[in-house]
Coordinates of C-alpha atoms in Angstrom, one line a residue:
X1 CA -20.2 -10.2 69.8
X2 CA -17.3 -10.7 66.9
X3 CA -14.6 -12.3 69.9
X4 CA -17.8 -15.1 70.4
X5 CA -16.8 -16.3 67.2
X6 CA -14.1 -18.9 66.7
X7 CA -11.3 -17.6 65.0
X8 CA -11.6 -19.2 61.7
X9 CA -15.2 -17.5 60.7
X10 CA -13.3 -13.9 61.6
X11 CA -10.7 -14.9 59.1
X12 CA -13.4 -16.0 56.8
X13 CA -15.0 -12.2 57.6
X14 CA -11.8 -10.2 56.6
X15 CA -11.1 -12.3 53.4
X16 CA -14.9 -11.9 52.1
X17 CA -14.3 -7.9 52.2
X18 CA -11.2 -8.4 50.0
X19 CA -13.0 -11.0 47.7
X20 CA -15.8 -9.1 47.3
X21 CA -13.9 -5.8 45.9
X22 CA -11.7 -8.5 43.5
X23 CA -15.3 -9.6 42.3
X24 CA -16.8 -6.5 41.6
X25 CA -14.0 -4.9 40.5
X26 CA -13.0 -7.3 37.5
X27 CA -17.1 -7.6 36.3
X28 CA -17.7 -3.8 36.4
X29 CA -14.7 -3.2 34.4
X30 CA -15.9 -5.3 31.8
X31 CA -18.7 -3.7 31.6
X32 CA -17.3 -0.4 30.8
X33 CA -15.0 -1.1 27.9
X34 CA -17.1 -0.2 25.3
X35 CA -17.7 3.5 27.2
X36 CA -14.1 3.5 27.7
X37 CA -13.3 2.7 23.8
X38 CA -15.6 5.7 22.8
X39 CA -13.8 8.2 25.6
X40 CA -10.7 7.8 25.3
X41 CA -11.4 7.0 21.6
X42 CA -9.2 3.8 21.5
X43 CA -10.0 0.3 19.8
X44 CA -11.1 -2.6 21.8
X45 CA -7.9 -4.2 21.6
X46 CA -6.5 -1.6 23.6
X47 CA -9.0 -1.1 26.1
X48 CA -8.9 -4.8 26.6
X49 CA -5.7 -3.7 28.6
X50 CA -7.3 -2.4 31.7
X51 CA -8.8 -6.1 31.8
X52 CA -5.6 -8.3 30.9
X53 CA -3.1 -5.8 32.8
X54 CA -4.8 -5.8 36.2
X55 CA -5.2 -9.8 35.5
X56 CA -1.5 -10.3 34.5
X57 CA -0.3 -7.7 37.2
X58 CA -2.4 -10.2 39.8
X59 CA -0.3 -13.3 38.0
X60 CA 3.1 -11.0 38.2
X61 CA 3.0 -10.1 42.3
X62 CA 1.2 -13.0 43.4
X63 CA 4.2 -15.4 43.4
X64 CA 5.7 -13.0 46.2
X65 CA 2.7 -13.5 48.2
X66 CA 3.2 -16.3 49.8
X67 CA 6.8 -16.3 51.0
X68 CA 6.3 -12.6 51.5
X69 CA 3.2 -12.8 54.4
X70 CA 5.0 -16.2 56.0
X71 CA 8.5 -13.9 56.5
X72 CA 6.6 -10.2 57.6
X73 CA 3.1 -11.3 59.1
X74 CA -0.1 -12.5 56.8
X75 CA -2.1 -9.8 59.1
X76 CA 0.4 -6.9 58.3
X77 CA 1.0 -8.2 54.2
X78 CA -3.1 -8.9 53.6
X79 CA -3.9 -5.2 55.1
X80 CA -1.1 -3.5 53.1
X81 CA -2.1 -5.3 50.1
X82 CA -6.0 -4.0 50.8
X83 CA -4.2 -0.2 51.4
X84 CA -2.7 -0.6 47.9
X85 CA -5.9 -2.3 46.3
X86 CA -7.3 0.5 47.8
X87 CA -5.2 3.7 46.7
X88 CA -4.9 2.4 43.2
X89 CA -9.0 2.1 43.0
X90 CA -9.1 6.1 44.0
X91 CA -6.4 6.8 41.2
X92 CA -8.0 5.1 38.8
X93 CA -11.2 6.7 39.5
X94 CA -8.9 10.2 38.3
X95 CA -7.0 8.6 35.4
X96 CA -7.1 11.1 32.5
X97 CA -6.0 9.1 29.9
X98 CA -6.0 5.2 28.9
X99 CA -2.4 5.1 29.7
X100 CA -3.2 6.2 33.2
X101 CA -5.6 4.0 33.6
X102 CA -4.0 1.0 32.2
X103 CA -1.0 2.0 35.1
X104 CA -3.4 2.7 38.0
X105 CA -5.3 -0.7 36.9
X106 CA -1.6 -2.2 37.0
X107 CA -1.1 -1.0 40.3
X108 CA -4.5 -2.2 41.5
X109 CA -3.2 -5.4 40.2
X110 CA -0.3 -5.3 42.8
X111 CA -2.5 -5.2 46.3
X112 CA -4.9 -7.4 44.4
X113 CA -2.3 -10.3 43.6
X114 CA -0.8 -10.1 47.6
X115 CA -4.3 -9.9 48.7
X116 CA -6.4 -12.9 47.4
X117 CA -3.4 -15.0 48.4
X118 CA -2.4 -14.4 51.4
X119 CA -6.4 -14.4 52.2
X120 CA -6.5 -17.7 50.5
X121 CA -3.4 -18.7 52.6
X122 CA -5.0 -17.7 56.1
X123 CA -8.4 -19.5 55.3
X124 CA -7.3 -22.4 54.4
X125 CA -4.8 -23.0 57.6
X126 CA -7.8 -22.2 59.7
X127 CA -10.1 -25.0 57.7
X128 CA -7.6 -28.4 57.0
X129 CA -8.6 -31.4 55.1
X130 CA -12.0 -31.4 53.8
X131 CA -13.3 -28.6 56.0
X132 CA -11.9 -26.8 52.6
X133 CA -15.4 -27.4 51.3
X134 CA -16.8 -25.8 54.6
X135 CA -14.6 -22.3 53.6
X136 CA -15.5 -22.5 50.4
X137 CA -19.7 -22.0 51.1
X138 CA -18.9 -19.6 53.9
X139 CA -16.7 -17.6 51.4
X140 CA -19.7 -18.4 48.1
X141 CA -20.9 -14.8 49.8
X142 CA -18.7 -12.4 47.7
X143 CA -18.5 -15.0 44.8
X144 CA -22.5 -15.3 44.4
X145 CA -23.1 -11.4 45.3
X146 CA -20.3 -10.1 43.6
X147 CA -20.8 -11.1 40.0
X148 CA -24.6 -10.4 40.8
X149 CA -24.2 -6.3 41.8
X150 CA -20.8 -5.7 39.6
X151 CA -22.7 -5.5 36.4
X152 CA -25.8 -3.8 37.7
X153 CA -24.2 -1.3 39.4
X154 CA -21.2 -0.7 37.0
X155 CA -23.7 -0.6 34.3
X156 CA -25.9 2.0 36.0
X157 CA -22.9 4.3 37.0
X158 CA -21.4 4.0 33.6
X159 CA -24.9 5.0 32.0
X160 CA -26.3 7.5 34.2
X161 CA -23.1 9.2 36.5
X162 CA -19.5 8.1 35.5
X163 CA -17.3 5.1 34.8
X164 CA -15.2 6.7 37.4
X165 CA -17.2 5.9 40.2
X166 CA -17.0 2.3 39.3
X167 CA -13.3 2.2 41.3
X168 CA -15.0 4.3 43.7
X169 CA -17.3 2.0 44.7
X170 CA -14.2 -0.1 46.5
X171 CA -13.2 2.6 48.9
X172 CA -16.2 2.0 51.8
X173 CA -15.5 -2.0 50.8
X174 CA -12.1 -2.4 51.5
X175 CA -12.4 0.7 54.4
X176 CA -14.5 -1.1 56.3
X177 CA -12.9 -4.6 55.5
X178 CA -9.3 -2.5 56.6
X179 CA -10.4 -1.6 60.1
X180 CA -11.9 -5.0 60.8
X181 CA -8.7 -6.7 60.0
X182 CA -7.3 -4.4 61.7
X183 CA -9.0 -5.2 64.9
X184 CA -8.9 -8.9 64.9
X185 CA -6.4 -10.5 62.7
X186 CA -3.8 -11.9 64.4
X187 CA -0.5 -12.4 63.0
X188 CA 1.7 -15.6 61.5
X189 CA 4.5 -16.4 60.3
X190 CA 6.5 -19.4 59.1
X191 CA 10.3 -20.0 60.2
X192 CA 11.2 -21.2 56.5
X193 CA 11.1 -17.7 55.3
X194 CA 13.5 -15.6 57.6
X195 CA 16.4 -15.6 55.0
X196 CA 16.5 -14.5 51.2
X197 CA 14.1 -13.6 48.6
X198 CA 14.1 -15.5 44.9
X199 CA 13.8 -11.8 43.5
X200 CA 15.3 -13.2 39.8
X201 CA 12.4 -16.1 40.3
X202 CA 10.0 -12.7 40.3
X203 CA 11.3 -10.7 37.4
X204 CA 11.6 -13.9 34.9
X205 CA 8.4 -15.3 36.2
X206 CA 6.3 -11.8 35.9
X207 CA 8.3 -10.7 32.5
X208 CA 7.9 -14.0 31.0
X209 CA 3.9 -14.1 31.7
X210 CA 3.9 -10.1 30.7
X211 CA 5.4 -11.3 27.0
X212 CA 3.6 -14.0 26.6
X213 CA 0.3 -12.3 26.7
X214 CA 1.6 -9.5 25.0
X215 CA 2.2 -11.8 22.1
X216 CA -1.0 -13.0 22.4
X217 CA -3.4 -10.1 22.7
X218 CA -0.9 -8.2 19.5
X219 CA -1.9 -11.3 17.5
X220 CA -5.9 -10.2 17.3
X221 CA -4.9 -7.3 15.4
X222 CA -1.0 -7.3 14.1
X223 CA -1.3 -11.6 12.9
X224 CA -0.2 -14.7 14.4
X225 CA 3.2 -14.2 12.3
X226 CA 4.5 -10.8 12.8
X227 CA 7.8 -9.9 14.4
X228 CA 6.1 -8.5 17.7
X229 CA 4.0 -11.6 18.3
X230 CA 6.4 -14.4 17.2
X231 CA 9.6 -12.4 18.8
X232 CA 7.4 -11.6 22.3
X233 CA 6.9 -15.2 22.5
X234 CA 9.7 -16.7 22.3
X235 CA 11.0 -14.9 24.5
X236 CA 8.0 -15.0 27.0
X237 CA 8.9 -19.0 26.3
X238 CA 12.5 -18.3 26.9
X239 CA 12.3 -16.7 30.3
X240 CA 9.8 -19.2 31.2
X241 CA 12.4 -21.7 31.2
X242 CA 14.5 -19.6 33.1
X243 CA 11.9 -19.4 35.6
X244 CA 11.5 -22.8 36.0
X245 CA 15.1 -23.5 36.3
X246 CA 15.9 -21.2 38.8
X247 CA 12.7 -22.4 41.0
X248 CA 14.7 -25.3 40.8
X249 CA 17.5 -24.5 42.5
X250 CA 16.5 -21.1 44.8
X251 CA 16.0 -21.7 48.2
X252 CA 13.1 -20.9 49.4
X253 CA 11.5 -20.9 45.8
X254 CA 9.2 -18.2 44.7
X255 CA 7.2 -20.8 43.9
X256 CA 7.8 -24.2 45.3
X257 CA 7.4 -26.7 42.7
X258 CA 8.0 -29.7 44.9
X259 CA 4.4 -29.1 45.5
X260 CA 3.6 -30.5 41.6
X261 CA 5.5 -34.0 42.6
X262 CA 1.9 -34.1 44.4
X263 CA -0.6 -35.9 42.3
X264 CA -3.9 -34.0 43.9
X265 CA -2.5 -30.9 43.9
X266 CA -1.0 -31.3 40.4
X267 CA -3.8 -32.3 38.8
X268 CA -6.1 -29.8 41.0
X269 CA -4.8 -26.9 38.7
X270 CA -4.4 -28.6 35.7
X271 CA -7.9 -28.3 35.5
X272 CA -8.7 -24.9 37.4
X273 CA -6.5 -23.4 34.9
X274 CA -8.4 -24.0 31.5
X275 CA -11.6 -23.6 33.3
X276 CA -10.5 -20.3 34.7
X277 CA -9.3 -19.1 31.7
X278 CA -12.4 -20.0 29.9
X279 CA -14.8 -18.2 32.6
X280 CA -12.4 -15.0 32.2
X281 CA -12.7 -15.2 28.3
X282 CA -16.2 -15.8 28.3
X283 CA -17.2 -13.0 30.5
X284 CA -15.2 -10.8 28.8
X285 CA -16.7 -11.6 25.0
X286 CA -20.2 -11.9 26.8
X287 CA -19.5 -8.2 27.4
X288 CA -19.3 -7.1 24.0
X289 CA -21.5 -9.3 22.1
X290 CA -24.2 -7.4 24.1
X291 CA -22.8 -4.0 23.8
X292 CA -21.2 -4.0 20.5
X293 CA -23.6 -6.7 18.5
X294 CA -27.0 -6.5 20.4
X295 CA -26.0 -2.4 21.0
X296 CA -27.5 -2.6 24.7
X297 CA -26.2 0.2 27.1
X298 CA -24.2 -0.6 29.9
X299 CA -27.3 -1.3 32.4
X300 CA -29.1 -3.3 30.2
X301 CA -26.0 -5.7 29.9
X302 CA -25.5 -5.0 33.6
X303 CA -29.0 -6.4 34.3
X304 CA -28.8 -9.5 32.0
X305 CA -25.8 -10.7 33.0
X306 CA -26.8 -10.3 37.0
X307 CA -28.6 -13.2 37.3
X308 CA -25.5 -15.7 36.0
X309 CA -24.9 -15.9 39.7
X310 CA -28.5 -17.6 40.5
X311 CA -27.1 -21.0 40.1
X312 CA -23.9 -20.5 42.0
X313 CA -25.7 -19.1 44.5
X314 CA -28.1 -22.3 44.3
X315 CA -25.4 -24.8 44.2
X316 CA -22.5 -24.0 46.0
X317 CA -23.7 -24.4 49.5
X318 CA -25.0 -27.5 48.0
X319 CA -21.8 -28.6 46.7
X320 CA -20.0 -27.9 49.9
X321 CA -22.6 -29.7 51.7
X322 CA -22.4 -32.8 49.7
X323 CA -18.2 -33.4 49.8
X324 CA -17.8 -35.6 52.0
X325 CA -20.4 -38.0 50.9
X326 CA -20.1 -37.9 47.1
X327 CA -15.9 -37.3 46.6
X328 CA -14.4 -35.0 44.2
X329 CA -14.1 -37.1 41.3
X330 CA -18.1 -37.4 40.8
X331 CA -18.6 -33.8 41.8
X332 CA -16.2 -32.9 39.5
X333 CA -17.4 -35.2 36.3
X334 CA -20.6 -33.4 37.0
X335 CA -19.6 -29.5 37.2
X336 CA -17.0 -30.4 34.1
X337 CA -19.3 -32.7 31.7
X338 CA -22.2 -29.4 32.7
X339 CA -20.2 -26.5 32.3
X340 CA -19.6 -28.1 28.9
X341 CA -23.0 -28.5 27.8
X342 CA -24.6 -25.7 29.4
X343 CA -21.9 -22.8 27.3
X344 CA -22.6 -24.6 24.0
X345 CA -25.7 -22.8 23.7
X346 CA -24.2 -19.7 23.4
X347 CA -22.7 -20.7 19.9
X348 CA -26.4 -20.0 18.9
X349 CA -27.1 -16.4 19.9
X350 CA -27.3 -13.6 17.3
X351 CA -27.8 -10.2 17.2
X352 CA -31.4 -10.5 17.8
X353 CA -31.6 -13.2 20.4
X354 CA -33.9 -12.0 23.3
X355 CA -32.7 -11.0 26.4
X356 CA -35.2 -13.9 28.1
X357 CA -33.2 -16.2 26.5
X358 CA -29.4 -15.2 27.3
X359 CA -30.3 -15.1 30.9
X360 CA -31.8 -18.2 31.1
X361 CA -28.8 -19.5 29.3
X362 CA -26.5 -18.0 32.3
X363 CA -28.8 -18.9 34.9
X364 CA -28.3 -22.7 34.0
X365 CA -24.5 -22.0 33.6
X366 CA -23.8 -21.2 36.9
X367 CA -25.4 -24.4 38.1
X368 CA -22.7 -27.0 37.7
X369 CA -19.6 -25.0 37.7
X370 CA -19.9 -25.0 41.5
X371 CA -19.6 -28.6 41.6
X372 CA -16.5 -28.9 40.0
X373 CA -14.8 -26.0 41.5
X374 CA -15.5 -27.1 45.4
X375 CA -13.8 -30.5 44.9
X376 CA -10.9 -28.8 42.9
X377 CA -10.0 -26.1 45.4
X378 CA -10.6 -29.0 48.3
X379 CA -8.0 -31.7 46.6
X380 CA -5.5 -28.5 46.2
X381 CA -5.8 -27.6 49.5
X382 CA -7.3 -29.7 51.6
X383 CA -3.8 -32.1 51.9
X384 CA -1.3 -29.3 52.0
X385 CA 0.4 -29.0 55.8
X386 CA -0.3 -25.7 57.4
X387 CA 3.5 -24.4 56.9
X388 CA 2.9 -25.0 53.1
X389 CA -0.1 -23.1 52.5
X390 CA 1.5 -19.8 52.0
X391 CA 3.2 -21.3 48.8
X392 CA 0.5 -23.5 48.0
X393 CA -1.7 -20.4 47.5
X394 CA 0.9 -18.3 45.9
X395 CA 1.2 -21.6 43.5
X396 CA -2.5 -22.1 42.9
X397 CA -3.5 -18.2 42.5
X398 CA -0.1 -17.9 40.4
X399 CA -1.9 -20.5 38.3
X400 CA -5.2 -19.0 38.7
X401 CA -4.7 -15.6 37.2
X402 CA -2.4 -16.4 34.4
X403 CA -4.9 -18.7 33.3
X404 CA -7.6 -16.2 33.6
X405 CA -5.1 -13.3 31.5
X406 CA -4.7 -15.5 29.0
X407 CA -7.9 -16.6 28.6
X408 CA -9.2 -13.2 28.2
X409 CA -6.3 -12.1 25.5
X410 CA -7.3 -15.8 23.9
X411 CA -10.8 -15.8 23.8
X412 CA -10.8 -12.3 22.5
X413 CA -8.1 -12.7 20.1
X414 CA -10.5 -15.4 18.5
X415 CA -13.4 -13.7 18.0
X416 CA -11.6 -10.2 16.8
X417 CA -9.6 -12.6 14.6
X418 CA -12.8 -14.8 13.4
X419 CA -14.7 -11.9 12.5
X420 CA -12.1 -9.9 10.1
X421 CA -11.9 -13.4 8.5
X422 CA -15.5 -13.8 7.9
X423 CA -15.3 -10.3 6.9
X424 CA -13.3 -11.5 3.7
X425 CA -11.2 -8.0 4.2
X426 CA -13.9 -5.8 4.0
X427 CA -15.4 -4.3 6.8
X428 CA -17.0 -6.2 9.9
X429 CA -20.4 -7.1 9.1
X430 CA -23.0 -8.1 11.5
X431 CA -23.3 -11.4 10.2
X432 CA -19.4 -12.0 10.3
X433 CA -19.8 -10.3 13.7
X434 CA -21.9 -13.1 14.8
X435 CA -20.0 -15.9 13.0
X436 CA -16.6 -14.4 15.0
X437 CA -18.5 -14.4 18.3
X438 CA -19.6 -17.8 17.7
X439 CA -16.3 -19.3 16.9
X440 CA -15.5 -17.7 20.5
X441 CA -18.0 -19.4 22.3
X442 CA -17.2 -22.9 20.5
X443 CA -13.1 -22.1 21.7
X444 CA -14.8 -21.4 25.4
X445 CA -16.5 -25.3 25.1
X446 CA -13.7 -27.0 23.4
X447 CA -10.9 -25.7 26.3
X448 CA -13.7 -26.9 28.9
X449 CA -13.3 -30.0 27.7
X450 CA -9.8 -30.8 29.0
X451 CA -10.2 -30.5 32.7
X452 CA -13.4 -33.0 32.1
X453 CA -10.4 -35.5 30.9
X454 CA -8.0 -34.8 33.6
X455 CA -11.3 -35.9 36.1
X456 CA -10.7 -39.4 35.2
X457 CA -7.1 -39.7 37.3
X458 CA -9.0 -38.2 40.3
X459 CA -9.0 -41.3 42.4
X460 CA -11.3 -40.5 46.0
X461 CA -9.7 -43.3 48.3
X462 CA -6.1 -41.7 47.8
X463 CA -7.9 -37.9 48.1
X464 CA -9.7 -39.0 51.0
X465 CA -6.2 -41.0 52.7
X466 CA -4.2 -37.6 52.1
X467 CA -7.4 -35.4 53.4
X468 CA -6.8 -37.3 56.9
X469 CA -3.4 -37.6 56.7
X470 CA -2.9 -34.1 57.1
X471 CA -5.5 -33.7 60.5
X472 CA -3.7 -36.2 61.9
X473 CA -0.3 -34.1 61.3
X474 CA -2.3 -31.0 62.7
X475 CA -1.5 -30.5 66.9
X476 CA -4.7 -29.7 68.4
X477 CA -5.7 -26.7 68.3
X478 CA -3.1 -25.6 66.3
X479 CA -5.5 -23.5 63.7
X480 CA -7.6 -21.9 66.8
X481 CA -5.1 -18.5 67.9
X482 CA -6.6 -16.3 70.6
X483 CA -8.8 -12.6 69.7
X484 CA -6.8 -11.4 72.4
X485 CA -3.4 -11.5 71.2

């Protein structure tokens, strides 16, 4: 029955198993931060770790992804990265101390940055042009299901057997998703990447993102002006620059920023990036306020954030549906202008607002933000040349996941920041807490607010022109290998 399909819906298959885990994985470990704070009796700040290290461990290895799976095989490089996803979930599952865990969650971060791009990579060579929008509805799966069991059933294990088991849970996942790639993946590679490796492109890259957010998550508790902040990043800036100038001149690139003199694709993650780190930020503050302000357990914060994925789930087939008729630029002014309006709400909870109320609030969230993120990923990918997608992904999820650390270690400095100000010195009252939590959500709405500007350069004739351009490029038949290979 699985060699009936065509070979693009078994690719499709293999990447959902490895999407799925990323989903799960990153919204039950929110979930458990406060439990984790009161076992390993740490602060929030540095629990916050086992988020932003997995995130910027994704941002460190994912550059190598691309080049990486075009020189050895994106068959043999996506089920390696899987094994190591895979290994790390099991360790982390035994960590005994925070450290541990904020090394095993490191590690994790390693199979996960090779995986999601290398699966991003394969998917999109098998769906060119605006087809894109078809991958992206076939993949809303783990996206919509994901977010929808990852705090219900982290919350429940956290509350009622162990936070352990919340990495546990990704062993039958990616077990299951291992032997089916296995079986049927067939394996690619690209003639560009036969000779070197930009391995000082991957240490200034990864080192420069790692300070960077170091200085920013040390600012929620040591001050925007002391030595370790203002020190970390400059020289998080300073290696940066380094990055970029060796990107410049390596051959092949770790990442190939000939891509940006492209207009789509530049201005594609230009406005993934904020909106990326906002969702990150936001998920992670959501967290807490119901834990630490509203003092729910884990499964009652589990439960009321489940249902956030109701409007995905409603809108994304929609939105993929709809692509070719309506264009990216009106999609997008519509997910933008209502991710906008529909998180400004959340300025106004307290620490008595009804649960009724917060998931109606999320329910309505997820509505738009499909919208605008089907005609992004399309534009970024849709036009890029099938021996170009293996650094176009590592580019985008490069992007992707920095912007998603960072929002996190932003978001969070904010309202940790916000609330000792309120506070006037003393200790954190609950009103101050609520004030802090506020000023959060405001920073969430006013970062949305860029990508809704960069819509307005988005022209759809020129999208549409390069969409075509690159199926006419495409021999025929080129994305359909054989099972049988």
């Amino acid at each position: 029955m699985v060699r009936r399909l065509h070979y693009k819906y078994i690719v499709a298959i293999v990447f959902m198993f490895g999407l799925f885990m990323d989903m799960v994985d990153s919204t039950v470990v929110n979930i458990a931060v406060p439990q984790l704070s009161k076992d390993f009796h740490a602060s929030t700040a540095s629990v916050e770790w086992t988020v932003t290290g997995y995130l910027l461990s994704l941002a460190v290895f994912i550059p190598a992804a691309g080049f990486l799976s075009d020189r050895f095989g994106t068959k043999k490089s996506f089920l390696t990265a899987m094994a190591i996803f895979l290994i790390a979930s099991a360790l982390c599952g035994q960590a005994r101390s925070l450290q541990e865990l904020i090394f095993f969650r490191f590690l994790q971060g390693m199979g996960g940055g090779m995986m999601t791009p290398v699966g991003t990579a394969m998917l999109s060579r098998e769906f060119p042009g605006a087809e894109r929008a078809k991958a992206s509805a076939i993949i809303s799966i783990p996206v919509v299901f994901g977010p929808t069991m990852g705090p219900v059933l982290g919350g429940y294990l956290i509350e009622y057997v162990s936070w352990r088991w919340i990495f546990y849970i990704n062993l039958p996942i990616g077990i299951i998703g291992f032997l089916f790639g296995l079986k049927y993946l067939t394996e690619h590679k690209e003639p560009y990447a036969r000779t070197g490796f930009d391995f000082i492109g991957l240490v200034t890259g990864g080192v420069g993102a790692a300070l960077l957010l170091y200085a920013l998550s040390e600012a929620a508790t040591s001050g925007w002006t002391s030595n370790k902040v203002v020190f970390g990043g400059l020289a998080g800036i300073a290696l940066g620059a380094v990055f970029v100038w060796q990107e410049l001149r390596a051959h092949p690139p770790m990442i190939d920023l000939s891509l940006f003199k492209r207009p789509l694709f530049t201005l594609g993650n230009a406005m993934i990036m904020p909106a990326f780190g906002v969702f990150s930020g936001f998920i992670f503050i959501l967290t807490l306020y119901l834990q630490e302000l509203q003092g729910r357990s884990p499964l009652e914060a589990g439960l009321i954030q489940a249902p956030s994925a109701i409007g995905t789930a409603i809108s994304l087939p929609i939105a993929a549906r709809i692509y070719t008729r309506v264009g990216p630029r009106r999609m997008m002014i519509v997910g933008f202008t209502g991710a906008v309006l529909t998180m400004a709400p959340f300025a106004f909870l307290t620490a008595s607002s009804p649960a009724w109320i917060i998931v109606t609030f999320l329910t309505i969230r997820g509505l738009p933000f499909a919208f605008a993120m089907v005609a992004a990923q399309t534009i970024i990918f849709g036009p890029i040349e099938n021996d170009k997608q293996g650094p176009c992904s590592s580019a985008y999820n490069t992007l992707r996941q920095v912007a998603a650390s960072f929002g996190v270690a932003l978001i969070a400095t904010v309202a940790i920041t916000r609330q000792h100000f309120y506070a006037a010195g003393g200790p954190v009252t609950t009103h101050a807490a609520e004030l802090g939590y506020r000023d959060a959500y405001l920073a969430c709405v006013a970062l949305m607010v860029l990508p809704l500007f960069l819509v307005w350069f988005i022209n759809d004739k020129k999208a549409d022109t390069e969409m075509s351009r690159r199926l006419a490029m495409e021999p025929a038949g080129a994305a359909q290998p054989s099972l049988s290979h």
